[in-house]
Coordinates of C-alpha atoms in Angstrom, one line a residue:
X13 CA 73.1 112.9 115.0
X14 CA 70.2 110.9 113.5
X15 CA 72.4 107.9 113.0
X16 CA 73.1 107.4 116.7
X17 CA 69.5 108.0 118.0
X18 CA 68.0 104.7 119.0
X19 CA 64.5 104.3 117.6
X20 CA 61.8 101.9 118.7
X21 CA 62.1 100.3 115.3
X22 CA 65.7 99.3 116.1
X23 CA 64.8 97.1 119.0
X24 CA 62.2 94.6 120.1
X25 CA 61.3 93.7 123.6
X26 CA 61.1 90.3 125.2
X27 CA 58.8 89.1 128.0
X28 CA 61.3 90.1 130.7
X29 CA 61.2 93.8 129.4
X30 CA 64.8 93.6 128.3
X31 CA 65.6 95.2 125.0
X32 CA 66.8 92.8 122.3
X33 CA 68.5 94.3 119.3
X34 CA 66.8 93.5 115.9
X35 CA 69.0 95.8 113.9
X36 CA 72.3 97.6 114.1
X37 CA 73.3 101.2 113.2
X38 CA 76.5 101.3 111.2
X39 CA 78.3 104.7 111.6
X40 CA 80.6 104.2 108.6
X41 CA 82.5 107.4 108.1
X42 CA 79.9 109.7 109.8
X43 CA 82.8 111.5 111.7
X44 CA 83.4 113.2 108.4
X45 CA 80.0 114.7 107.4
X46 CA 81.4 117.0 104.7
X47 CA 83.1 114.1 103.0
X48 CA 80.2 111.8 102.5
X49 CA 79.6 112.7 98.8
X50 CA 83.3 112.7 97.9
X51 CA 83.8 109.3 99.6
X52 CA 80.7 108.0 97.9
X53 CA 82.1 108.9 94.5
X54 CA 85.6 107.5 95.3
X55 CA 84.2 104.2 96.5
X56 CA 81.7 104.0 93.6
X57 CA 84.6 104.4 91.1
X58 CA 86.6 101.8 93.0
X59 CA 83.7 99.3 93.1
X60 CA 82.9 99.8 89.4
X61 CA 86.6 99.3 88.4
X62 CA 86.9 96.2 90.6
X63 CA 83.8 94.6 89.1
X64 CA 84.8 95.3 85.6
X65 CA 88.4 94.1 86.2
X66 CA 87.5 90.9 87.9
X67 CA 84.7 89.9 85.6
X68 CA 86.9 91.0 82.7
X69 CA 89.7 88.8 83.9
X70 CA 87.4 85.8 84.1
X71 CA 86.1 86.5 80.5
X72 CA 89.7 86.9 79.2
X73 CA 90.8 83.6 80.8
X74 CA 87.8 81.8 79.3
X75 CA 88.3 83.4 75.9
X76 CA 92.0 82.7 75.4
X77 CA 93.0 79.0 75.1
X78 CA 96.6 79.9 76.0
X79 CA 95.3 80.8 79.5
X80 CA 93.6 77.4 80.1
X81 CA 96.3 76.4 82.5
X82 CA 96.2 75.5 86.2
X83 CA 97.5 78.9 87.3
X84 CA 94.8 80.8 85.4
X85 CA 92.2 78.3 86.5
X86 CA 93.0 79.3 90.1
X87 CA 93.2 83.0 89.1
X88 CA 89.7 82.9 87.6
X89 CA 88.4 81.6 90.9
X90 CA 90.5 84.3 92.8
X91 CA 88.8 86.9 90.6
X92 CA 85.4 85.4 91.3
X93 CA 86.1 85.5 95.0
X94 CA 87.3 89.1 94.8
X95 CA 84.2 90.2 92.9
X96 CA 82.0 88.4 95.5
X97 CA 83.8 89.8 98.5
X98 CA 83.8 93.4 97.4
X99 CA 80.1 93.0 96.4
X100 CA 79.2 91.9 99.9
X101 CA 80.8 95.1 101.4
X102 CA 80.8 97.9 98.9
X103 CA 77.0 98.3 98.1
X104 CA 76.2 98.7 101.8
X105 CA 79.0 101.1 102.3
X106 CA 77.8 103.2 99.4
X107 CA 74.3 103.1 100.8
X108 CA 75.5 104.3 104.2
X109 CA 77.2 107.3 102.7
X110 CA 74.1 108.8 101.0
X111 CA 71.0 107.8 103.0
X112 CA 69.9 108.9 106.4
X113 CA 68.9 105.5 107.6
X114 CA 72.2 103.8 108.7
X115 CA 70.5 100.6 110.0
X116 CA 71.1 97.0 108.9
X117 CA 68.8 94.2 110.1
X118 CA 70.2 91.6 112.5
X119 CA 69.7 88.9 109.9
X120 CA 71.3 91.0 107.2
X121 CA 74.3 91.7 109.4
X122 CA 74.8 88.0 110.1
X123 CA 74.5 87.1 106.4
X124 CA 77.0 89.9 105.5
X125 CA 79.5 88.6 108.1
X126 CA 79.1 85.0 107.0
X127 CA 79.6 85.8 103.3
X128 CA 82.5 88.2 104.0
X129 CA 84.3 85.7 106.3
X130 CA 83.8 82.9 103.7
X131 CA 85.3 84.9 100.9
X132 CA 88.2 86.1 103.0
X133 CA 89.2 82.5 104.0
X134 CA 88.7 81.3 100.4
X135 CA 91.1 84.0 99.1
X136 CA 93.7 83.2 101.8
X137 CA 93.7 79.5 100.8
X138 CA 93.4 80.2 97.1
X139 CA 96.7 82.0 97.4
X140 CA 98.1 79.1 99.2
X141 CA 96.9 76.7 96.5
X142 CA 98.5 79.0 93.9
X143 CA 101.8 78.8 95.8
X144 CA 101.6 75.0 95.5
X145 CA 101.0 75.4 91.8
X146 CA 104.1 77.6 91.4
X147 CA 106.1 75.0 93.4
X148 CA 105.1 72.2 91.0
X149 CA 105.7 74.5 87.9
X150 CA 109.2 75.4 89.0
X151 CA 110.3 72.2 90.6
X152 CA 108.6 69.7 88.2
X153 CA 108.1 71.5 84.9
X154 CA 108.2 68.4 82.8
X155 CA 105.4 66.8 84.8
X156 CA 103.5 70.0 85.5
X157 CA 100.5 69.3 83.3
X158 CA 100.2 65.7 84.6
X159 CA 100.7 66.6 88.3
X160 CA 98.3 69.6 88.1
X161 CA 95.5 67.9 86.3
X162 CA 92.1 69.5 85.8
X163 CA 90.7 67.0 88.3
X164 CA 93.2 67.8 91.0
X165 CA 92.7 71.5 90.4
X166 CA 89.0 71.2 90.8
X167 CA 89.3 69.2 94.0
X168 CA 91.7 71.8 95.5
X169 CA 89.3 74.6 94.7
X170 CA 86.4 72.6 96.0
X171 CA 88.2 71.8 99.2
X172 CA 89.0 75.5 99.6
X173 CA 85.4 76.5 99.3
X174 CA 84.2 73.8 101.7
X175 CA 86.9 74.6 104.3
X176 CA 86.0 78.3 104.2
X177 CA 82.3 77.4 104.6
X178 CA 82.9 75.2 107.6
X179 CA 84.9 77.8 109.5
X180 CA 82.7 80.8 108.6
X181 CA 79.6 78.8 109.6
X182 CA 81.2 78.0 112.9
X183 CA 82.0 81.7 113.7
X184 CA 78.6 82.8 112.6
X185 CA 77.0 80.2 114.8
X186 CA 79.0 81.5 117.7
X187 CA 77.8 85.0 117.0
X188 CA 74.2 83.8 116.8
X189 CA 74.5 82.3 120.3
X190 CA 75.3 85.7 121.9
X191 CA 72.7 88.2 123.2
X192 CA 72.6 91.7 121.7
X193 CA 70.8 94.0 124.2
X194 CA 72.1 97.4 123.0
X195 CA 73.4 99.8 122.4
X196 CA 73.1 98.8 118.8
X197 CA 75.6 101.3 117.3
X198 CA 78.6 99.8 115.5
X199 CA 81.4 102.2 114.7
X200 CA 82.2 100.5 111.4
X201 CA 80.7 100.2 107.9
X202 CA 80.3 96.5 107.9
X203 CA 79.4 93.7 110.3
X204 CA 82.9 92.7 111.4
X205 CA 83.4 90.0 114.1
X206 CA 85.0 92.2 116.8
X207 CA 82.6 95.0 116.1
X208 CA 79.7 92.6 116.8
X209 CA 81.2 91.3 120.0
X210 CA 81.5 94.9 121.2
X211 CA 77.7 95.4 121.1
X212 CA 76.9 92.0 122.7
X213 CA 75.7 91.9 126.3
X214 CA 76.9 88.3 126.8
X215 CA 80.2 87.0 128.0
X216 CA 82.3 87.1 124.8
X217 CA 85.5 85.5 126.2
X218 CA 84.8 82.2 124.5
X219 CA 83.8 83.9 121.2
X220 CA 87.0 85.9 121.2
X221 CA 89.1 82.8 121.9
X222 CA 87.3 80.8 119.2
X223 CA 87.9 83.6 116.6
X224 CA 91.6 83.8 117.7
X225 CA 92.1 80.0 117.4
X226 CA 90.4 79.7 114.1
X227 CA 92.1 82.8 112.6
X228 CA 95.6 81.7 113.8
X229 CA 95.0 78.2 112.6
X230 CA 93.9 79.3 109.1
X231 CA 96.7 81.9 108.9
X232 CA 99.3 79.4 110.1
X233 CA 98.1 76.7 107.5
X234 CA 98.2 79.2 104.6
X235 CA 101.6 80.6 105.5
X236 CA 103.0 77.1 106.1
X237 CA 101.9 76.0 102.6
X238 CA 103.2 79.2 101.0
X239 CA 106.5 79.3 102.9
X240 CA 107.2 75.6 102.3
X241 CA 106.4 75.9 98.6
X242 CA 108.7 78.9 98.1
X243 CA 111.6 77.3 100.1
X244 CA 111.5 74.3 97.7
X245 CA 111.3 76.8 94.8
X246 CA 114.4 78.7 96.0
X247 CA 116.3 75.5 96.7
X248 CA 115.5 74.1 93.3
X249 CA 116.5 77.3 91.5
X250 CA 119.8 77.5 93.3
X251 CA 120.6 74.0 92.1
X252 CA 120.0 75.0 88.5
X253 CA 123.3 76.0 86.8
X254 CA 121.6 77.7 83.9
X255 CA 122.4 81.4 83.8
X256 CA 119.3 83.5 84.4
X257 CA 117.3 80.7 86.1
X258 CA 116.7 82.8 89.2
X259 CA 115.4 85.7 87.2
X260 CA 113.1 83.4 85.2
X261 CA 111.7 81.8 88.4
X262 CA 111.3 85.2 90.0
X263 CA 109.4 86.4 87.0
X264 CA 107.1 83.4 87.2
X265 CA 106.3 84.0 90.9
X266 CA 106.6 87.8 91.3
X267 CA 102.8 88.4 90.7
X268 CA 101.9 85.8 93.2
X269 CA 104.3 87.0 95.8
X270 CA 103.0 90.5 95.5
X271 CA 99.4 89.4 96.0
X272 CA 100.4 87.3 99.0
X273 CA 102.4 90.2 100.6
X274 CA 99.5 92.7 100.2
X275 CA 96.7 90.3 101.3
X276 CA 98.4 88.8 104.4
X277 CA 100.0 92.1 105.3
X278 CA 96.5 93.7 105.7
X279 CA 95.1 90.7 107.5
X280 CA 98.0 90.8 110.1
X281 CA 97.6 94.6 110.4
X282 CA 93.8 94.2 111.1
X283 CA 93.9 91.3 113.5
X284 CA 97.3 91.7 115.2
X285 CA 98.2 95.4 115.2
X286 CA 95.1 97.6 115.1
X287 CA 93.4 96.6 118.4
X288 CA 92.9 99.8 120.4
X289 CA 89.9 102.0 120.3
X290 CA 92.1 104.9 119.2
X291 CA 92.8 103.1 116.0
X292 CA 89.2 102.6 114.9
X293 CA 89.6 104.9 111.9
X294 CA 92.7 103.0 110.8
X295 CA 90.7 99.8 111.1
X296 CA 88.1 101.2 108.7
X297 CA 90.8 102.3 106.3
X298 CA 92.5 98.9 106.4
X299 CA 89.2 97.2 105.9
X300 CA 88.5 99.4 102.9
X301 CA 91.9 98.4 101.6
X302 CA 91.3 94.7 102.2
X303 CA 87.7 94.7 100.8
X304 CA 88.0 97.1 97.9
X305 CA 91.6 98.0 97.1
X306 CA 93.0 94.5 97.0
X307 CA 90.2 93.1 94.8
X308 CA 90.9 96.0 92.5
X309 CA 94.7 95.5 92.4
X310 CA 94.8 91.7 92.0
X311 CA 93.7 91.6 88.3
X312 CA 96.3 94.3 87.6
X313 CA 99.0 92.5 89.5
X314 CA 98.5 89.3 87.5
X315 CA 97.9 90.9 84.2
X316 CA 100.5 93.6 83.8
X317 CA 103.4 91.1 83.5
X318 CA 101.5 88.6 81.3
X319 CA 101.9 88.9 77.5
X320 CA 98.9 86.6 76.8
X321 CA 96.6 88.6 78.9
X322 CA 97.7 91.9 77.3
X323 CA 97.4 90.3 73.9
X324 CA 93.8 89.2 74.5
X325 CA 92.9 92.7 75.8
X326 CA 94.4 94.3 72.6
X327 CA 92.4 91.9 70.4
X328 CA 89.2 92.7 72.3
X329 CA 89.9 96.4 71.9
X330 CA 90.7 96.0 68.2
X331 CA 87.5 94.0 67.6
X332 CA 85.5 96.6 69.5
X333 CA 87.0 99.4 67.4
X334 CA 86.1 97.5 64.1
X335 CA 82.6 96.8 65.4
X336 CA 82.0 100.5 66.1
X337 CA 83.5 101.6 62.8
X338 CA 81.1 99.4 60.8

């Protein structure tokens, strides 16, 4: 196959006559040559829908004053992160499916990893921040607008972005300290951490340990915030004697719980279950789900049960119909 032939353009040579990789070849789904065009069309549709949904959600939240609440402030940032994350992964995947040149430069690969890692961590902690928001809304409804002030919400979002930037910069720096001497073929469609370690000729034991520690620390922090918030929510709801209180609380938190379950379920599947080489295809499928399907589903999860969002969409459709009829 052309995609697995190493060319002189893919490597540079140092003074010691040792090949140093200057680009990588991403195999993507090359094991299915007859499905390249169908996969391209499917992923193109998914990416287009994801972009329209998330940008549309941001526009709807900005447009409707009823949605100018802390929960939708966080949701607008979640939509922005989902849009950015899928835009880091999807365009290159689409490119790999239709062009002969499957290469990506070393610098481009590192930038893709850094951005992808940053947005993944932001999404995880954004969901944790939204869990805290639901805790305040259910447990202190009378003080909700005071406790979740715009200043506090902005600080929480800013800290989430900075936190993600620090850890993704650390992991990217660790990758940059490794030597990549070839082969330069990565059996994936994106520059993922373990995939890059597999093509390094350096000792990767420290890199693997660093990734494990950072991943477990972030996952543990997120889950601790989420579980603690929902434990207090359940305890508070149980104490409320009002009939239907549990149903109302569940309705308030159902969308968020669904998003948490899907996001963290895929993360745990990727980094805790799918480890063997025989599961490389499942890793690709799970990565597609995490980078394209989840960003596509999140706006639907949060909008289908919300009357204000649906009302705003109906008004936009109505105005568009009037505009075209004039």
